[in-house]
Tab-separated table of C-alpha atoms in Angstrom:
chain	number	residue	atom	x	y	z
S	214	MET	CA	37.298	-64.196	1.390
S	215	THR	CA	35.130	-64.739	-1.369
S	216	SER	CA	32.608	-63.375	-2.937
S	217	ASP	CA	30.087	-65.335	-1.667
S	218	ASN	CA	31.100	-64.488	2.024
S	219	VAL	CA	29.951	-61.125	0.575
S	220	THR	CA	27.027	-62.059	-0.264
S	221	GLU	CA	26.043	-64.378	3.022
S	222	VAL	CA	26.780	-61.217	5.489
S	223	GLU	CA	24.839	-58.889	3.013
S	224	THR	CA	21.668	-60.892	3.437
S	225	ALA	CA	22.015	-61.938	7.129
S	226	GLU	CA	18.757	-61.234	8.858
S	227	PRO	CA	18.893	-58.407	11.531
S	228	SER	CA	18.408	-60.274	14.990
S	229	GLU	CA	15.470	-59.994	17.046
S	230	ALA	CA	17.232	-59.354	20.184
S	231	GLY	CA	18.850	-55.769	19.791
S	232	PRO	CA	17.659	-52.813	17.725
S	233	ALA	CA	19.127	-53.038	14.314
S	234	GLN	CA	22.208	-50.035	14.695
S	235	SER	CA	23.597	-52.932	16.634
S	236	VAL	CA	22.838	-55.496	13.592
S	237	ASP	CA	24.414	-53.106	11.162
S	238	ASP	CA	27.609	-52.347	13.520
S	239	ARG	CA	28.305	-56.749	14.517
S	240	LEU	CA	27.784	-57.100	10.176
S	241	ILE	CA	30.466	-54.561	10.003
S	242	ASP	CA	32.812	-55.897	12.369
S	243	GLU	CA	32.390	-59.260	10.633
S	244	LEU	CA	32.350	-58.167	7.846
S	245	VAL	CA	36.092	-56.846	8.196
S	246	GLY	CA	37.349	-59.467	10.876
S	247	ARG	CA	37.089	-62.070	8.119
S	248	ALA	CA	38.700	-59.961	5.598
S	249	ARG	CA	41.531	-59.905	8.037
S	250	ALA	CA	41.717	-63.052	8.636
S	251	GLU	CA	41.710	-64.390	5.095
S	252	GLY	CA	44.418	-61.387	4.096
S	253	LEU	CA	42.142	-58.820	2.293
S	254	GLN	CA	42.759	-55.489	1.881
S	255	LEU	CA	39.902	-53.101	3.278
S	256	THR	CA	40.814	-50.838	0.178
S	257	GLY	CA	43.359	-51.183	-3.457
S	258	GLU	CA	42.155	-53.165	-6.029
S	259	GLY	CA	39.954	-56.270	-5.374
S	260	GLY	CA	39.401	-55.209	-1.645
S	261	LEU	CA	36.613	-55.434	0.901
S	262	LEU	CA	35.478	-51.626	-0.421
S	263	GLN	CA	35.243	-52.405	-4.168
S	264	GLN	CA	33.697	-56.082	-3.338
S	265	LEU	CA	31.017	-54.225	-1.249
S	266	THR	CA	30.683	-51.288	-4.314
S	267	LYS	CA	30.406	-53.865	-6.934
S	268	ARG	CA	27.383	-55.965	-4.803
S	269	LEU	CA	25.780	-52.793	-3.825
S	270	LEU	CA	25.837	-51.312	-7.597
S	271	GLU	CA	24.549	-55.002	-9.239
S	272	SER	CA	22.256	-55.308	-6.453
S	273	ALA	CA	20.324	-52.214	-7.109
S	274	LEU	CA	20.532	-53.012	-11.073
S	275	GLU	CA	19.171	-56.165	-10.396
S	276	GLY	CA	16.080	-53.601	-8.466
S	277	GLU	CA	15.816	-51.501	-10.694
S	278	ILE	CA	15.056	-54.031	-13.501
S	279	THR	CA	12.706	-56.087	-11.650
S	280	ASP	CA	10.572	-53.271	-10.930
S	281	ARG	CA	11.206	-52.525	-14.796
S	282	LEU	CA	9.756	-56.272	-16.054
S	283	GLY	CA	7.636	-56.863	-13.050
S	284	TYR	CA	9.069	-60.035	-11.600
S	285	ALA	CA	11.779	-61.122	-10.072
S	286	LYS	CA	14.839	-62.994	-11.477
S	287	HIS	CA	14.340	-66.808	-11.769
S	288	ASP	CA	10.740	-66.299	-10.798
S	289	PRO	CA	8.192	-68.200	-13.503
S	290	ALA	CA	6.129	-65.537	-14.102
S	291	GLY	CA	8.649	-64.104	-16.393
S	292	LYS	CA	8.389	-67.071	-19.380
S	293	ASN	CA	6.456	-65.835	-22.418
S	294	GLY	CA	5.266	-62.580	-20.629
S	295	GLY	CA	6.379	-60.411	-23.313
S	296	ASN	CA	9.348	-58.289	-22.712
S	297	SER	CA	11.664	-60.609	-20.263
S	298	ARG	CA	16.052	-60.582	-18.702
S	299	ASN	CA	18.553	-61.158	-21.955
S	300	GLY	CA	21.561	-61.930	-19.988
S	301	THR	CA	24.168	-59.151	-18.184
S	302	ARG	CA	26.565	-56.947	-19.787
S	303	THR	CA	30.059	-56.418	-17.775
S	304	LYS	CA	31.316	-52.838	-17.899
S	305	THR	CA	33.886	-50.788	-15.144
S	306	VAL	CA	32.589	-47.540	-13.363
S	307	LEU	CA	35.372	-45.176	-11.607
S	308	THR	CA	34.328	-44.982	-8.121
S	309	ASP	CA	35.315	-43.355	-5.128
S	310	VAL	CA	37.136	-46.556	-3.994
S	311	GLY	CA	38.448	-46.671	-7.563
S	312	PRO	CA	37.686	-49.229	-11.245
S	313	VAL	CA	34.204	-51.468	-10.348
S	314	GLU	CA	33.646	-54.063	-13.101
S	315	ILE	CA	29.986	-54.604	-12.484
S	316	THR	CA	27.036	-56.577	-14.717
S	317	VAL	CA	24.712	-54.610	-15.666
S	318	PRO	CA	21.162	-56.394	-16.636
S	319	ARG	CA	19.375	-56.655	-19.819
S	320	ASP	CA	16.009	-57.083	-21.382
S	321	ARG	CA	15.263	-58.561	-24.812
S	322	GLY	CA	12.827	-55.213	-25.411
S	323	GLY	CA	16.224	-52.586	-24.581
S	324	SER	CA	14.001	-50.501	-23.264
S	325	PHE	CA	15.600	-50.814	-19.841
S	326	GLU	CA	17.078	-47.331	-18.472
S	327	PRO	CA	19.359	-47.919	-15.570
S	328	ARG	CA	19.245	-44.810	-13.188
S	329	ILE	CA	22.106	-45.919	-10.936
S	330	VAL	CA	24.678	-45.971	-13.584
S	331	LYS	CA	23.252	-45.102	-16.768
S	332	LYS	CA	23.693	-46.083	-20.200
S	333	ARG	CA	27.622	-45.230	-21.298
S	334	GLN	CA	28.050	-43.383	-18.063
S	335	LYS	CA	31.470	-44.320	-16.970
S	336	ARG	CA	31.932	-42.301	-13.426
S	337	LEU	CA	29.414	-42.599	-10.473
S	338	SER	CA	28.559	-38.814	-9.382
S	339	GLY	CA	30.931	-38.611	-6.015
S	340	VAL	CA	34.138	-39.135	-8.837
S	341	ASP	CA	33.230	-36.226	-10.906
S	342	GLU	CA	32.947	-34.287	-7.823
S	343	MET	CA	36.198	-35.311	-6.014
S	344	VAL	CA	37.285	-34.491	-9.676
S	345	ILE	CA	36.102	-30.733	-9.683
S	346	SER	CA	37.085	-30.085	-6.086
S	347	LEU	CA	40.626	-30.790	-7.337
S	348	ALA	CA	41.093	-28.775	-9.943
S	349	ALA	CA	39.234	-26.247	-7.989
S	350	LYS	CA	41.721	-26.462	-5.675
S	351	GLY	CA	44.693	-25.296	-8.230
S	352	LEU	CA	45.361	-29.154	-9.431
S	353	THR	CA	46.565	-29.254	-13.039
S	354	THR	CA	44.661	-31.660	-14.878
S	355	GLY	CA	47.869	-33.779	-15.265
S	356	GLU	CA	48.168	-33.494	-11.509
S	357	VAL	CA	44.588	-35.135	-10.928
S	358	GLN	CA	44.843	-37.666	-13.555
S	359	ALA	CA	48.109	-38.781	-11.091
S	360	HIS	CA	46.483	-38.280	-8.194
S	361	LEU	CA	43.920	-40.587	-9.554
S	362	ALA	CA	46.290	-43.124	-10.647
S	363	GLU	CA	48.319	-43.032	-7.342
S	364	VAL	CA	45.474	-43.165	-4.938
S	365	TYR	CA	42.292	-44.936	-6.449
S	366	GLY	CA	45.081	-46.840	-9.473
S	367	ALA	CA	42.732	-45.488	-12.467
S	368	ASP	CA	43.779	-44.414	-15.533
S	369	VAL	CA	41.176	-41.561	-16.472
S	370	SER	CA	42.563	-39.828	-19.569
S	371	ARG	CA	43.657	-36.071	-19.334
S	372	GLN	CA	40.291	-35.442	-22.039
S	373	THR	CA	38.253	-37.414	-19.507
S	374	ILE	CA	38.676	-34.705	-16.269
S	375	SER	CA	38.407	-31.664	-18.907
S	376	THR	CA	35.573	-33.096	-19.638
S	377	ILE	CA	34.726	-33.469	-15.895
S	378	THR	CA	35.528	-30.205	-15.343
S	379	ASP	CA	33.185	-28.618	-17.756
S	380	LYS	CA	30.451	-29.883	-16.236
S	381	VAL	CA	30.539	-26.263	-14.250
S	382	LEU	CA	29.926	-24.296	-16.860
S	383	GLU	CA	26.494	-24.694	-16.805
S	384	GLY	CA	26.515	-23.764	-13.129
S	385	MET	CA	28.649	-20.961	-14.175
S	386	ALA	CA	26.474	-19.409	-16.691
S	387	GLU	CA	23.689	-19.592	-14.260
S	388	TRP	CA	25.661	-18.073	-11.389
S	389	GLN	CA	26.557	-15.476	-13.692
S	390	ASN	CA	22.827	-14.031	-14.990
S	391	ARG	CA	21.719	-14.849	-10.901
S	392	PRO	CA	19.416	-11.745	-9.760
S	393	LEU	CA	21.471	-9.608	-7.459
S	394	ASP	CA	20.399	-7.341	-3.869
S	395	ALA	CA	19.100	-3.983	-4.864
S	396	VAL	CA	21.803	-2.062	-2.777
S	397	TYR	CA	24.823	-2.638	-1.921
S	398	PRO	CA	26.934	-0.443	0.862
S	399	VAL	CA	30.214	-0.809	-1.477
S	400	VAL	CA	31.228	-2.759	-4.321
S	401	PHE	CA	34.878	-3.882	-4.632
S	402	ILE	CA	36.355	-4.120	-7.913
S	403	ASP	CA	40.186	-5.160	-9.802
S	404	ALA	CA	41.290	-7.052	-12.503
S	405	ILE	CA	43.425	-9.488	-12.650
S	406	HIS	CA	45.690	-10.960	-15.598
S	407	VAL	CA	45.952	-14.669	-17.069
S	408	LYS	CA	47.547	-15.733	-19.987
S	409	VAL	CA	45.265	-16.592	-22.717
S	410	ARG	CA	46.648	-18.662	-26.431
S	411	ASP	CA	45.174	-16.681	-29.115
S	412	GLY	CA	47.814	-17.265	-31.823
S	413	ALA	CA	50.678	-16.174	-29.691
S	414	VAL	CA	50.374	-15.760	-25.368
S	415	ALA	CA	49.061	-12.901	-24.233
S	416	ASN	CA	48.070	-11.524	-20.900
S	417	ARG	CA	44.174	-10.914	-20.527
S	418	PRO	CA	42.293	-9.018	-17.305
S	419	VAL	CA	39.702	-10.786	-15.829
S	420	CYS	CA	37.722	-8.429	-13.435
S	421	VAL	CA	36.105	-9.285	-10.060
S	422	ALA	CA	33.457	-7.689	-8.527
S	423	LEU	CA	33.029	-8.533	-4.846
S	424	ALA	CA	30.162	-6.790	-2.677
S	425	VAL	CA	29.413	-6.512	0.670
S	426	THR	CA	25.651	-6.636	1.832
S	427	THR	CA	23.376	-4.905	3.732
S	428	GLU	CA	23.732	-8.096	6.023
S	429	GLU	CA	27.132	-7.559	6.240
S	430	ARG	CA	28.406	-10.556	3.921
S	431	ARG	CA	30.197	-11.065	0.964
S	432	ASP	CA	29.251	-11.269	-2.079
S	433	ILE	CA	30.995	-12.317	-5.915
S	434	LEU	CA	28.452	-9.969	-8.086
S	435	GLY	CA	30.246	-12.008	-11.394
S	436	LEU	CA	33.548	-12.183	-13.879
S	437	TRP	CA	33.851	-10.418	-17.186
S	438	ALA	CA	37.290	-11.538	-19.133
S	439	GLY	CA	38.588	-8.452	-21.508
S	440	ASP	CA	40.564	-8.264	-25.020
S	441	GLY	CA	43.183	-5.779	-22.409
S	442	GLY	CA	41.764	-2.443	-23.639
S	443	GLU	CA	39.541	-1.271	-20.448
S	444	GLY	CA	37.726	1.770	-20.884
S	445	ALA	CA	34.426	3.421	-20.067
S	446	LYS	CA	32.554	1.649	-22.554
S	447	HIS	CA	34.189	-1.886	-20.760
S	448	TRP	CA	33.088	-0.693	-18.158
S	449	MET	CA	30.087	0.547	-18.873
S	450	HIS	CA	29.046	-2.887	-20.043
S	451	ILE	CA	30.061	-4.946	-16.594
S	452	LEU	CA	28.452	-2.021	-15.064
S	453	THR	CA	25.101	-2.294	-17.173
S	454	GLU	CA	24.522	-6.416	-16.736
S	455	ILE	CA	25.294	-5.490	-12.756
S	456	LYS	CA	22.554	-3.010	-12.859
S	457	ASN	CA	19.767	-5.669	-15.049
S	458	ARG	CA	20.539	-8.157	-12.961
S	459	GLY	CA	18.614	-6.173	-10.406
S	460	VAL	CA	21.680	-3.549	-8.492
S	461	ASN	CA	19.520	-0.229	-7.934
S	462	ASP	CA	22.142	2.035	-5.822
S	463	VAL	CA	25.641	1.513	-4.774
S	464	LEU	CA	26.770	3.757	-2.023
S	465	MET	CA	30.862	3.582	-2.869
S	466	LEU	CA	32.369	1.711	-5.454
S	467	VAL	CA	36.443	0.929	-4.303
S	468	CYS	CA	38.393	0.535	-7.187
S	469	ASP	CA	42.327	0.350	-8.087
S	470	GLY	CA	42.802	3.227	-10.719
S	471	LEU	CA	41.120	1.875	-13.187
S	472	LYS	CA	41.046	3.512	-16.289
S	473	GLY	CA	37.260	4.667	-17.685
S	474	LEU	CA	35.371	3.090	-14.771
S	475	PRO	CA	34.856	6.089	-13.279
S	476	ASP	CA	32.634	8.298	-15.909
S	477	ALA	CA	30.961	4.668	-16.419
S	478	VAL	CA	29.355	4.600	-12.626
S	479	GLU	CA	28.405	8.319	-12.735
S	480	ALA	CA	26.737	7.357	-15.800
S	481	VAL	CA	25.352	3.366	-14.287
S	482	TRP	CA	24.926	4.967	-10.451
S	483	PRO	CA	25.497	8.684	-10.461
S	484	ARG	CA	24.953	9.271	-6.588
S	485	THR	CA	27.839	6.316	-6.322
S	486	VAL	CA	30.772	7.590	-4.394
S	487	VAL	CA	34.162	6.290	-6.373
S	488	GLN	CA	37.091	5.586	-3.922
S	489	THR	CA	40.827	4.654	-5.378
S	490	CYS	CA	42.360	2.162	-3.309
S	491	VAL	CA	45.092	3.500	-1.313
S	492	VAL	CA	47.174	1.077	-0.596
S	493	HIS	CA	47.420	0.802	-4.417
S	494	LEU	CA	48.097	4.284	-5.195
S	495	LEU	CA	50.841	3.834	-2.514
S	496	ARG	CA	52.206	1.182	-4.140
S	497	ASN	CA	51.857	2.215	-7.832
S	498	SER	CA	53.818	5.292	-6.256
S	499	PHE	CA	56.571	3.375	-5.241
S	500	ARG	CA	57.363	1.922	-8.816
S	501	TYR	CA	58.916	5.828	-9.870
S	502	ALA	CA	61.183	6.089	-7.111
S	503	ALA	CA	64.558	4.253	-6.436
S	504	ARG	CA	64.390	1.086	-3.913
S	505	GLN	CA	66.509	2.989	-1.114
S	506	ASP	CA	63.897	6.539	-1.185
S	507	TRP	CA	60.819	3.902	-0.744
S	508	ASP	CA	60.469	4.269	2.994
S	509	LYS	CA	60.716	7.960	2.989
S	510	ILE	CA	58.063	8.264	0.886
S	511	ALA	CA	55.837	6.289	2.666
S	512	ARG	CA	56.829	8.662	5.515
S	513	VAL	CA	56.032	11.777	3.751
S	514	LEU	CA	52.596	10.585	2.529
S	515	LYS	CA	51.189	9.111	5.495
S	516	PRO	CA	49.823	12.181	6.464
S	517	VAL	CA	48.594	13.096	3.067
S	518	CYS	CA	46.520	9.538	3.639
S	519	THR	CA	45.582	10.356	7.254
S	520	ALA	CA	44.838	14.081	7.205
S	521	ALA	CA	41.244	14.956	8.842
S	522	THR	CA	39.572	16.636	5.999
S	523	GLU	CA	41.471	16.962	2.309
S	524	GLU	CA	41.783	21.051	2.601
S	525	ALA	CA	44.861	19.484	5.014
S	526	ALA	CA	45.490	17.054	3.110
S	527	LEU	CA	45.747	19.187	-0.303
S	528	GLU	CA	48.456	20.987	2.149
S	529	ARG	CA	50.564	17.867	3.244
S	530	PHE	CA	50.424	16.590	-1.070
S	531	ALA	CA	52.596	20.069	-1.706
S	532	GLU	CA	54.648	19.149	1.758
S	533	PHE	CA	55.063	16.253	-0.901
S	534	ALA	CA	55.689	17.785	-3.969
S	535	ASP	CA	58.256	20.821	-2.906
S	536	ALA	CA	60.183	18.045	-1.085
S	537	TRP	CA	60.240	15.263	-3.740
S	538	GLY	CA	58.919	16.675	-6.966
S	539	ARG	CA	61.960	17.975	-8.554
S	540	LYS	CA	62.933	14.078	-8.858
S	541	TYR	CA	60.359	11.805	-8.814
S	542	PRO	CA	57.646	14.703	-10.699
S	543	ALA	CA	55.901	11.153	-12.200
S	544	ILE	CA	54.550	10.037	-8.794
S	545	VAL	CA	52.971	13.950	-8.074
S	546	ARG	CA	51.380	13.599	-11.444
S	547	LEU	CA	50.133	10.228	-10.171
S	548	TRP	CA	48.892	11.557	-7.301
S	549	GLU	CA	47.364	15.293	-8.738
S	550	ASN	CA	45.747	12.089	-11.620
S	551	ALA	CA	43.585	10.135	-8.718
S	552	TRP	CA	43.170	12.927	-6.591
S	553	GLU	CA	39.557	13.251	-7.106
S	554	GLU	CA	38.868	9.440	-7.017
S	555	PHE	CA	41.531	9.598	-3.792
S	556	THR	CA	40.093	11.992	-1.426
S	557	PRO	CA	35.954	10.747	-0.897
S	558	PHE	CA	36.699	8.435	1.978
S	559	LEU	CA	38.873	11.684	3.550
S	560	ARG	CA	34.921	12.756	4.272
S	561	PHE	CA	34.041	9.645	6.600
S	562	ASP	CA	34.572	8.583	9.739
S	563	THR	CA	37.177	6.494	10.952
S	564	GLU	CA	35.252	3.582	10.779
S	565	ILE	CA	34.155	3.973	6.912
S	566	ARG	CA	37.848	4.890	5.807
S	567	ARG	CA	39.438	2.116	7.565
S	568	ILE	CA	37.731	-0.177	5.167
S	569	VAL	CA	37.393	1.253	2.424
S	570	CYS	CA	40.735	2.904	1.777
S	571	THR	CA	42.250	-0.578	0.464
S	572	THR	CA	40.945	-3.428	-1.632
S	573	ASN	CA	41.950	-6.225	0.615
S	574	ALA	CA	38.842	-7.723	1.126
S	575	ILE	CA	39.078	-8.353	-2.513
S	576	GLU	CA	42.753	-9.608	-2.597
S	577	SER	CA	42.067	-12.441	0.099
S	578	VAL	CA	39.633	-13.329	-3.279
S	579	ASN	CA	42.162	-12.299	-5.789
S	580	ALA	CA	44.858	-14.431	-4.126
S	581	ARG	CA	43.011	-17.819	-3.693
S	582	ILE	CA	42.612	-17.291	-8.073
S	583	ARG	CA	46.379	-16.724	-8.570
S	584	ARG	CA	47.082	-19.174	-7.651
S	585	ALA	CA	44.934	-21.781	-9.537
S	586	VAL	CA	46.160	-19.650	-12.623
S	587	LYS	CA	49.298	-19.809	-12.111
S	588	ALA	CA	49.617	-23.496	-11.554
S	589	ARG	CA	47.896	-23.472	-15.621
S	590	GLY	CA	50.454	-21.452	-16.990
S	591	HIS	CA	48.232	-20.031	-19.661
S	592	PHE	CA	44.929	-21.311	-21.162
S	593	PRO	CA	43.742	-22.482	-24.888
S	594	ASN	CA	40.520	-19.676	-24.495
S	595	GLU	CA	38.856	-16.943	-22.684
S	596	GLN	CA	36.439	-19.733	-21.780
S	597	ALA	CA	38.713	-22.007	-19.881
S	598	ALA	CA	40.592	-18.846	-18.370
S	599	LEU	CA	36.874	-18.249	-16.670
S	600	LYS	CA	35.909	-21.650	-15.711
S	601	CYS	CA	39.034	-21.886	-13.705
S	602	VAL	CA	38.477	-18.878	-12.142
S	603	TYR	CA	34.915	-19.912	-11.131
S	604	MET	CA	36.063	-22.890	-9.983
S	605	ALA	CA	38.654	-20.839	-7.565
S	606	ILE	CA	35.865	-18.888	-6.662
S	607	MET	CA	33.199	-21.633	-6.152
S	608	SER	CA	36.066	-23.374	-3.603
S	609	LEU	CA	36.426	-19.936	-1.504
S	610	ASP	CA	35.213	-20.917	2.569
S	611	PRO	CA	34.192	-24.187	2.063
S	612	THR	CA	33.722	-23.711	6.198
S	613	GLY	CA	31.591	-20.857	6.431
S	614	LYS	CA	33.565	-19.082	9.158
S	615	GLY	CA	35.115	-16.430	6.280
S	616	GLN	CA	31.310	-14.965	6.123
S	617	ALA	CA	31.520	-14.922	9.884
S	618	ARG	CA	35.285	-12.979	10.583
S	619	TRP	CA	33.008	-10.595	7.138
S	620	THR	CA	30.589	-10.092	9.797
S	621	MET	CA	32.340	-9.088	12.488
S	622	ARG	CA	34.463	-7.073	10.557
S	623	TRP	CA	31.336	-4.799	8.802
S	624	LYS	CA	28.766	-4.743	11.216
S	625	THR	CA	30.366	-1.029	13.118
S	626	ALA	CA	31.035	0.115	9.541
S	627	LEU	CA	28.159	-0.395	8.043
S	628	ASN	CA	25.736	1.343	10.719
S	629	ALA	CA	28.943	4.924	9.728
S	630	PHE	CA	27.935	3.674	5.941
S	631	ASP	CA	23.793	4.146	7.198
S	632	ILE	CA	24.196	7.458	8.899
S	633	THR	CA	26.837	8.905	6.511
S	634	PHE	CA	24.680	7.894	3.219
S	635	ASP	CA	21.233	9.138	4.938
S	636	GLY	CA	19.472	6.455	5.193
S	637	ARG	CA	19.573	4.351	2.062
S	638	LEU	CA	20.942	1.250	3.674
S	639	SER	CA	17.686	1.644	6.050
S	640	ALA	CA	15.204	2.169	3.176
S	641	ALA	CA	17.115	-1.107	1.420
S	642	ARG	CA	17.030	-3.360	4.591
S	643	GLN	CA	12.747	-2.395	4.567
């Protein structure tokens, strides 16, 4: 199939006998039929899709310069009319169907600025979106490079891929500073660790704040990198930033015993209840015990976590301390130090307890982040780490079905929240 064949079919006039859609279908069928009859592959280098892409781009560029100069190609009106066509130049652009070599028209005045394929542009936008999507799913730069070479036959350097993914930084800055809701029923805060090379490779925490909105939806408020020494000052900075973005009230903040966080919450939102994640408290307990004792310890601690009142929980904990305190005093100290942040959920009904006693809501997000982080090993700087985490977050729940599950899970609990917290949610909804 020759290029002339493609041009002939592309410019065929619609038949008057039927609607335009029928003509389009016939044209497509004819194109594919000719390609198969003449042994031309549909995809790949030199295939039908590449030829069509080339012709469509060149046709669009020709239309742009015609609009710019005010006369069509070969039109006598262009002679001695000031600025005029000045031949073409060739360039190769990477498209969704692979590399395509196109001819770009030029003008003598040098004022023609193409829009569909801009000057110095080497890739169409769909390619950038594809690269960012692959990176967000956890593929390393090398893996993205190999994918483009294998599927599209395109030789794209690692630096180019990195440059493409750097485009998300502007969106990340806008997302990180966007206005937030005035009230959130629950905010979950957790920290994941990434490896950053700063002289030597070291673990750096990245704090993730995830909120449940009054409309029973999930909202990730932001990301913050730390230096590994989180304390009240670090958390005060993060919470103050969240407050300055419009959050005036948080009913409950759930965390994993992060040092200094309760004091910072008290200073920023005095009415907020700080709740330690009970599941994490149990897991941390097992770190101080022999593996063969884990089941026994769990059975004795379960009545503490399911007690009807704080007084009953204290009695059950005293029984645990009598039974295991001598063998594992570190577990007893762990629970005593966390007691003030452990007990709040005991004052609430089962609907609230079931939802807030764990950080499972944020753990699913962290699992996606960890997959993306693990694939890369370590990062050259904090910005590269935050870019990776941000892209992983943006790739969450592309179908929107996850938000629907959230709504079903939280609706009953938020009704209980409104009653327990004296109508602070109802006031926010008005």
